[in-house]
Coordinates of C-alpha atoms in Angstrom, one line a residue:
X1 CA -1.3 222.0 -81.2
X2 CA -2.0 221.8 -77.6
X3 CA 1.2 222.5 -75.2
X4 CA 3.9 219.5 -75.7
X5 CA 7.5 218.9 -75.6
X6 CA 9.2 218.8 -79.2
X7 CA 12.5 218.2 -81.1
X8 CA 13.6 221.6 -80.2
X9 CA 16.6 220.9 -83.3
X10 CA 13.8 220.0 -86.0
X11 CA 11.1 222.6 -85.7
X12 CA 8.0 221.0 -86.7
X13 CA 6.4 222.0 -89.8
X14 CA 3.2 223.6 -90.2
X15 CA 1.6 221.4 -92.7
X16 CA 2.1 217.8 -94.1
X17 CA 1.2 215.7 -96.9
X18 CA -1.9 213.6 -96.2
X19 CA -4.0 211.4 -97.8
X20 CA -7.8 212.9 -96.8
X21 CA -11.5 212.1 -98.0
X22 CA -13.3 214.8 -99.9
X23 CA -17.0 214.3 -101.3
X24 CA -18.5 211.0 -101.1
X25 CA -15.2 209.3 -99.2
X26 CA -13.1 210.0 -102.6
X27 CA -9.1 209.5 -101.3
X28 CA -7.0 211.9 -102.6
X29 CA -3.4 213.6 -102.2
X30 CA -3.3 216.6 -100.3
X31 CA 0.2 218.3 -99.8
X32 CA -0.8 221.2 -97.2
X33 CA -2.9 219.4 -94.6
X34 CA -2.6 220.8 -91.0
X35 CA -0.7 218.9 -88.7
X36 CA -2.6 216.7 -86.6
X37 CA -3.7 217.9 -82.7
X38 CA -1.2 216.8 -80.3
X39 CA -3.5 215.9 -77.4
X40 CA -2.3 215.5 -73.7
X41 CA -2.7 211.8 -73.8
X42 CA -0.9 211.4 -77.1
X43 CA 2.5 211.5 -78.9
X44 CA 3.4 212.7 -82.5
X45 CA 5.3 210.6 -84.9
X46 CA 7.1 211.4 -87.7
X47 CA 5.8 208.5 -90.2
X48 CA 8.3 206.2 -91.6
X49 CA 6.5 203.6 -93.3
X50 CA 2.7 202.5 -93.4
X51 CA 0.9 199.4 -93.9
X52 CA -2.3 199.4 -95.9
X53 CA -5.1 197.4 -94.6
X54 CA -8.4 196.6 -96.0
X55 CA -10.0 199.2 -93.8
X56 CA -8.4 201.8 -95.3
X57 CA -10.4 201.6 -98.5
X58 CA -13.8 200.0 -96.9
X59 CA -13.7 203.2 -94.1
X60 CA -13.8 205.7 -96.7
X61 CA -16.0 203.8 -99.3
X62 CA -18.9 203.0 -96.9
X63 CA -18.6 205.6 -94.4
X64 CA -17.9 209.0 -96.4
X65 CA -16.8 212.0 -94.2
X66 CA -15.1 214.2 -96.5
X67 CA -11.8 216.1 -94.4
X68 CA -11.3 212.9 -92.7
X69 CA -7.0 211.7 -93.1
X70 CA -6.8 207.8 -93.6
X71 CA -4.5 205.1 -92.8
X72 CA -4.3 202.5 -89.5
X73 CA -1.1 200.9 -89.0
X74 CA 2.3 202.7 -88.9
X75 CA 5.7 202.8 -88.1
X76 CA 8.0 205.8 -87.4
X77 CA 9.9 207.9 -84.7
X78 CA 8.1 210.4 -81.8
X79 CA 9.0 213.6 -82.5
X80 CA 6.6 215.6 -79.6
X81 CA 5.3 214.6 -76.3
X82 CA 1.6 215.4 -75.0
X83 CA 1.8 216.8 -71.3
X84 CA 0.4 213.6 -70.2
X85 CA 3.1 211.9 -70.9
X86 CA 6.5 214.9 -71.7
X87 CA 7.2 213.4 -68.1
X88 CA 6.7 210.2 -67.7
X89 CA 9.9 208.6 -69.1
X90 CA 7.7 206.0 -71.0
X91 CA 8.3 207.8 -74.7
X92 CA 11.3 209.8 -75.4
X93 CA 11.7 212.2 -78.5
X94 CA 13.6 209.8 -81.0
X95 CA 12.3 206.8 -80.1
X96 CA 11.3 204.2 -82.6
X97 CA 7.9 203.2 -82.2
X98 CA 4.6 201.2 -84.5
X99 CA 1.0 201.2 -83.7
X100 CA -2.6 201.7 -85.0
X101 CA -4.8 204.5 -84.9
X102 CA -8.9 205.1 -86.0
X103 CA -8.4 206.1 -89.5
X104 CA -11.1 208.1 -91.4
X105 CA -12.7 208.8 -88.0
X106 CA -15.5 211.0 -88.5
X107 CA -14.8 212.7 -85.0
X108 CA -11.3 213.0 -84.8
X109 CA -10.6 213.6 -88.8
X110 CA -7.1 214.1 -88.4
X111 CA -5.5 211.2 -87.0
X112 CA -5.2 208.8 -90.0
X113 CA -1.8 208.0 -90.6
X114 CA -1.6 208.3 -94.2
X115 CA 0.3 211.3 -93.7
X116 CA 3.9 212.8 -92.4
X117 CA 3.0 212.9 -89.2
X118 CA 0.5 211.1 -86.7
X119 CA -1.1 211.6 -83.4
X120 CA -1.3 208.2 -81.7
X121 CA -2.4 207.2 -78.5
X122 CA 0.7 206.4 -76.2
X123 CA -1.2 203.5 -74.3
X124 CA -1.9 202.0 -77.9
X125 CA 1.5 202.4 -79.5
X126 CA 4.5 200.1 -79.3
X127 CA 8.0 200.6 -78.7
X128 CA 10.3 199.0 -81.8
X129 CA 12.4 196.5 -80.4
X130 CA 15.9 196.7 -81.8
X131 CA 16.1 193.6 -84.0
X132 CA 13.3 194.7 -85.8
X133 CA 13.5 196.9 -88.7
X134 CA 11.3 199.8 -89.2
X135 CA 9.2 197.7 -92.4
X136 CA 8.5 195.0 -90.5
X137 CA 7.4 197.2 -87.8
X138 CA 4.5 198.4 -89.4
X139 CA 3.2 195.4 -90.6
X140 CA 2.9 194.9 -86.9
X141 CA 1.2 198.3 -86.4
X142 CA -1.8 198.0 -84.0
X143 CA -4.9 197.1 -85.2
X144 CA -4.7 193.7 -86.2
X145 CA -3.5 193.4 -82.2
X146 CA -6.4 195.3 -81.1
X147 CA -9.3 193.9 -83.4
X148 CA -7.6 190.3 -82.2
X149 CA -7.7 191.2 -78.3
X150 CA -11.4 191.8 -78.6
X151 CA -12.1 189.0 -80.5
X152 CA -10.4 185.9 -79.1
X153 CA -10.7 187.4 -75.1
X154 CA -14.1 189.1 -75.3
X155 CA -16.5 187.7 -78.0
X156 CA -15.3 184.2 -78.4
X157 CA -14.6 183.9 -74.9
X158 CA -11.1 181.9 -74.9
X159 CA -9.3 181.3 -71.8
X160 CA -5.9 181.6 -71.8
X161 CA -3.2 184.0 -73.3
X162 CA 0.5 184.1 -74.5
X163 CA 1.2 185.4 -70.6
X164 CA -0.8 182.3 -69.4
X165 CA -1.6 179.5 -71.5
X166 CA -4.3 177.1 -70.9
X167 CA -2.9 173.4 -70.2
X168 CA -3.6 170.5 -72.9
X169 CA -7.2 169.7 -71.2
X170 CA -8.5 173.0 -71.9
X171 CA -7.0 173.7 -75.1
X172 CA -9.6 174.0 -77.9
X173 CA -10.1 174.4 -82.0
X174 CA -10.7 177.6 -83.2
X175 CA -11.5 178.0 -86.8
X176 CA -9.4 181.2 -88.5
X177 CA -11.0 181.7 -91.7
X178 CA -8.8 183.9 -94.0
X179 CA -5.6 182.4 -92.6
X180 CA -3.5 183.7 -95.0
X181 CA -3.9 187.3 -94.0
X182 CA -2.2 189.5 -91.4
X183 CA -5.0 189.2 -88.7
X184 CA -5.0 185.3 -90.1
X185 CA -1.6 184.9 -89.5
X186 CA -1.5 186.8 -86.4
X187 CA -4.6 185.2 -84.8
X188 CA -2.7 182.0 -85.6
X189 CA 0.3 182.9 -83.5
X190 CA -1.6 184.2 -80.4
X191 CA -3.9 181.2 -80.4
X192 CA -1.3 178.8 -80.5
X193 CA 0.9 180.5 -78.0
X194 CA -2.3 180.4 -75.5
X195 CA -2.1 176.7 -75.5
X196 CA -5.3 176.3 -78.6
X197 CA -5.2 174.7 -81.9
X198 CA -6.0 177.0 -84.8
X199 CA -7.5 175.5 -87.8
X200 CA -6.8 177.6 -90.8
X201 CA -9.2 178.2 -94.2
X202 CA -7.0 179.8 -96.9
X203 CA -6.0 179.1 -100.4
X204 CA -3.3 176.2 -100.6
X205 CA -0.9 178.0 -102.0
X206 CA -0.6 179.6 -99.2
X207 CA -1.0 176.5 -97.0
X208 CA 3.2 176.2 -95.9
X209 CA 3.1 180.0 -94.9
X210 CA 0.1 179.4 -92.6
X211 CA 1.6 176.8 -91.4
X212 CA 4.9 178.3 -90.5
X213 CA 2.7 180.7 -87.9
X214 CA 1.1 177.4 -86.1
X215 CA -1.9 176.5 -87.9
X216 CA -2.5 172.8 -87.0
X217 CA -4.8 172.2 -89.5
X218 CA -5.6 173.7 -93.1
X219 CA -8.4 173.8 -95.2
X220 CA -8.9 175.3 -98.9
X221 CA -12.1 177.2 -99.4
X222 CA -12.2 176.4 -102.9
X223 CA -12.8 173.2 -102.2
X224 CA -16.7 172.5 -102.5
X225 CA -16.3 169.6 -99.1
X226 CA -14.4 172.0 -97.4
X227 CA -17.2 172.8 -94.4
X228 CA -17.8 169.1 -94.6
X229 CA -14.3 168.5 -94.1
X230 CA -14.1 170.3 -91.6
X231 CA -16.8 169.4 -89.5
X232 CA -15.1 165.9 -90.1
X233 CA -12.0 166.7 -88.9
X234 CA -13.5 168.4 -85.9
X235 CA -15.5 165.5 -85.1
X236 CA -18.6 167.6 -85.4
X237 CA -17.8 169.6 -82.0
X238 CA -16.5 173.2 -83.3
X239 CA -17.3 176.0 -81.3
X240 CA -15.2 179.1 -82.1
X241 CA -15.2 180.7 -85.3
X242 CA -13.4 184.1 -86.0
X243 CA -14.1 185.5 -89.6
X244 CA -12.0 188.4 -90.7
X245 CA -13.7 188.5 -94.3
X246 CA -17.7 188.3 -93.4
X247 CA -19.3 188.5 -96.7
X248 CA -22.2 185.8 -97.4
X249 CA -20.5 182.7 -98.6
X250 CA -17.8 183.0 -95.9
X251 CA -20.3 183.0 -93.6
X252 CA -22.6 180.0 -94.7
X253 CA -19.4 178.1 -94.7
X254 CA -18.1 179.1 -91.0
X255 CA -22.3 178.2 -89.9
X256 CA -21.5 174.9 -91.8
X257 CA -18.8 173.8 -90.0
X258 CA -19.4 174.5 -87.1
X259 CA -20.3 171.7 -84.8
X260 CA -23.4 170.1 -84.0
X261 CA -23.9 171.9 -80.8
X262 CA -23.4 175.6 -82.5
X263 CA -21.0 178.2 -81.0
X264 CA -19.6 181.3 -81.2
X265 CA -19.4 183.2 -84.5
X266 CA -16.8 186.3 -84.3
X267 CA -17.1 188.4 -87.0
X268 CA -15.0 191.3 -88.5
X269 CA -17.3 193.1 -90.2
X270 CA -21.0 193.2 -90.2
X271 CA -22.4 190.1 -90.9
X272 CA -26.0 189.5 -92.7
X273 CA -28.5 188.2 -90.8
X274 CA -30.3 186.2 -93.3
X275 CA -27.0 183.8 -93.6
X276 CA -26.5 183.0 -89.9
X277 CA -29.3 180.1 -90.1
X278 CA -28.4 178.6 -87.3
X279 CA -30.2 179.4 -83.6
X280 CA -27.3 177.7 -82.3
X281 CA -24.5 179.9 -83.6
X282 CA -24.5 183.1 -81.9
X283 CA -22.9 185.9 -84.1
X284 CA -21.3 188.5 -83.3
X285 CA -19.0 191.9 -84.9
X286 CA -16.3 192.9 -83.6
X287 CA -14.7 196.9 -84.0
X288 CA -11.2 196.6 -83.0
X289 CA -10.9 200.1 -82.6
X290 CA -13.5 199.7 -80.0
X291 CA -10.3 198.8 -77.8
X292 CA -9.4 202.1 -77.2
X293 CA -12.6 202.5 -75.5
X294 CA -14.4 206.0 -77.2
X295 CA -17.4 206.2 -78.9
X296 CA -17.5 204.6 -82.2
X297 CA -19.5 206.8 -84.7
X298 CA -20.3 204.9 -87.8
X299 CA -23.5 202.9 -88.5
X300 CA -24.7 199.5 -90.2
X301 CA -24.0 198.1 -86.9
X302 CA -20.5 199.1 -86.2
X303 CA -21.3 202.2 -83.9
X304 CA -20.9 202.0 -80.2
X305 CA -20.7 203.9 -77.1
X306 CA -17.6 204.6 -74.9
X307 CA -16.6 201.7 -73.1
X308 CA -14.2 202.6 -70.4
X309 CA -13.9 198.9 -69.6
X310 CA -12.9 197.9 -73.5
X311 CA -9.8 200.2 -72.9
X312 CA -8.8 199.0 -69.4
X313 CA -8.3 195.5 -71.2
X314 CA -7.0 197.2 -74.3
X315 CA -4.2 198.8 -72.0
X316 CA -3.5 195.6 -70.6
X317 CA -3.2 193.4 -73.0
X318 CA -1.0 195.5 -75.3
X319 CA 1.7 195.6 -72.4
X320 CA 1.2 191.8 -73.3
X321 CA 1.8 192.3 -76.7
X322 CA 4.6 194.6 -76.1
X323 CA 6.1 191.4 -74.2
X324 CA 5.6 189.2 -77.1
X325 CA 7.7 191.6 -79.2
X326 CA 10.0 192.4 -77.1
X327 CA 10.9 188.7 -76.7
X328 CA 11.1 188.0 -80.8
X329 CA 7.7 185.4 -80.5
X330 CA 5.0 187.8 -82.8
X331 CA 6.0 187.9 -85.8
X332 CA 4.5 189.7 -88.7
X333 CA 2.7 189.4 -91.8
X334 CA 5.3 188.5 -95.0
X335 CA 6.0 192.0 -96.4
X336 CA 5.5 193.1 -99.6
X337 CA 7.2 196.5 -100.3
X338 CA 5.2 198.4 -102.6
X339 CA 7.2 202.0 -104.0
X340 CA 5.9 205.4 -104.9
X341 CA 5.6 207.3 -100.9
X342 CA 1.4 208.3 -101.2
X343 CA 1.3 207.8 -104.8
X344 CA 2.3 204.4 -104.0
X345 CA -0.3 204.4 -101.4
X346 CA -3.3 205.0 -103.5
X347 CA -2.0 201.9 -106.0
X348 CA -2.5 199.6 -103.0
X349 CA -5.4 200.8 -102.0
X350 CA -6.9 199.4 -105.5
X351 CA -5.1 196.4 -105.5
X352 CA -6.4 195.2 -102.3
X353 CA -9.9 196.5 -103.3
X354 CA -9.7 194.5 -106.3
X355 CA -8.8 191.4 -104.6
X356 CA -5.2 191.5 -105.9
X357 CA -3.0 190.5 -102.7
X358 CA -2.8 187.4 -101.3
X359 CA -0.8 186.0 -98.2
X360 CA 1.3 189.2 -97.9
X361 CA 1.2 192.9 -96.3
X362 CA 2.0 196.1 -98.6
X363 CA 4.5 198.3 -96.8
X364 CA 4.5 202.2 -97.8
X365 CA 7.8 204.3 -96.9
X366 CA 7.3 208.0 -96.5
X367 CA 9.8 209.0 -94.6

């Protein structure tokens, strides 16, 4: 580890429990990883609990880089200070603090946080405001609120934000489809708080939870009118789209309903080109850990370059965020604690592969 300020009373250990990718992106338990590099722009944390996120399976499964720790969202306490930041005042040793990190990245392997400890970036982590309990806290995490930033501000263009919403007369419907997940859920807060009208697509049964984060409108998928309806209800003028799910018949439906005129089609994962048959409609993925602004280096159309600029807005509007939790407005994702520390872990990583959680967040503890 590169030269940092530590708990001087708990010495830290040498090695940890992670969970890392071996041959072909298989996930397994190892219990002497090194700890991770503590760079000069980061702080350690000593993990508390984890959230498990889609990504966490799909980054391994489809992008195999065997070494690589896994594991996005966290919550938990710093325990070491890079020199960047050992004298700032910003982060103390002991504080309480969530955020989201590049899991399974193939050129920084060890920062997943699927693991004791994790090396975060301090401009992309959150304090833990006191109300909030560490549980709920990483449900929060980080890259829901980064993949979200990038989506709503920089690909479908919406003016506005929590800070500064847009008045009535400039206040347009955004289609969330998948409304019943975290980023659902979460897009439907921030939209609403910017002064726009979210329409949700989610199962009904999950139609009063969506509607308890601001959704104005909700639509069920398994309906077979549901694009039709919604074109209906939107009098045919839709023209922002943001689909957390992208797979082929979630994408002929979001190019359905939108209106006459096309729009913008925000994507969060790559989208196939043979389903956007629209000229109109102009798609577009999104990599929320683009945010951070380093090179992204996967393929299939999620690889990009550094983008300084990406993580000058990035820095920004997490202070924003920050604000919004500060003040009790962002709430998160209805928990669902799931037992077993890493064991635990690898069961949710196949029940959300296999499509078994719905309109809830699984919450690991590990320390």
């Amino acid at each position: 580890m590169s030269p940092a300020r530590t708990l001087e009373s708990s010495p830290l250990p040498t090695t940890q429990t992670a969970i890392i990718q071996g041959e072909g992106g298989i996930l397994s338990i190892h219990h002497n990883a090194p700890l991770p590099t503590l760079r000069p722009d980061r702080i350690l944390v000593k993990v508390a609990y984890v959230a498990i996120n889609p990504c966490d399976w799909k980054m391994a499964d489809r992008f195999p880089t065997p070494g690589c720790v896994d594991g996005c969202d966290f919550s938990g306490t710093v325990v070491a200070l890079g020199s960047d930041w050992a004298k700032t005042g910003r982060f103390k040793i002991g504080d309480r603090v969530c955020g989201g990190v590049h899991g399974s990245n193939p050129i920084d392997q060890s920062t997943g946080c699927f693991a004791d400890y994790v090396s975060a970036d301090a401009q992309f982590t959150f304090h833990v405001p006191e109300y909030m309990g560490m549980e709920d806290a990483a449900a929060v995490g980080g890259t829901g609120i980064g993949t979200l930033g990038l989506a709503l501000k920089r690909s479908l263009g919406l003016p506005g934000s929590p800070r500064d919403p847009v008045p009535e007369s400039e206040s347009v419907q955004v289609l969330v489809y998948a409304a019943s997940t975290s980023v659902g859920t979460l897009a439907t807060q921030l939209l609403r708080m910017s002064g726009h009208k979210p329409i949700g697509v989610c199962s009904a049964k999950n139609f009063d939870m969506v509607k308890s984060y601001g959704a104005v409108k909700l639509f069920d998928y398994h309906s077979p009118t549901c694009a039709q309806d919604i074109r209906a209800y939107t009098k045919n003028t839709l023209a922002h789209i943001l689909d957390p799910i992208t797979e082929p018949k979630t994408t002929e439906l979001c190019y359905a309903a939108m209106g006459r005129a096309g729009g913008k089609y925000c994507a969060l994962e790559a989208f196939a080109e043979e389903f956007c048959t629209r000229r109109v409609v102009k798609p577009e993925l999104v990599m929320g850990m683009a945010i951070l602004g380093g090179r992204i280096a996967l393929d299939y159309g999620y690889e990009s370059e550094a983008d300084p600029e990406k993580r000058v807005f990035g820095v920004s509007w997490y202070e924003e965020m920050q604000e919004l939790l500060d003040s009790g407005r962002l709430r998160n994702h209805p928990v669902r604690s799931f037992p077993g520390g890493f064991e635990g872990i690898m069961k949710g990583l196949h029940l959300l592969k296999t499509k078994q959680v719905s309109g809830e967040k699984l919450i690991v503890q590990l320390g």
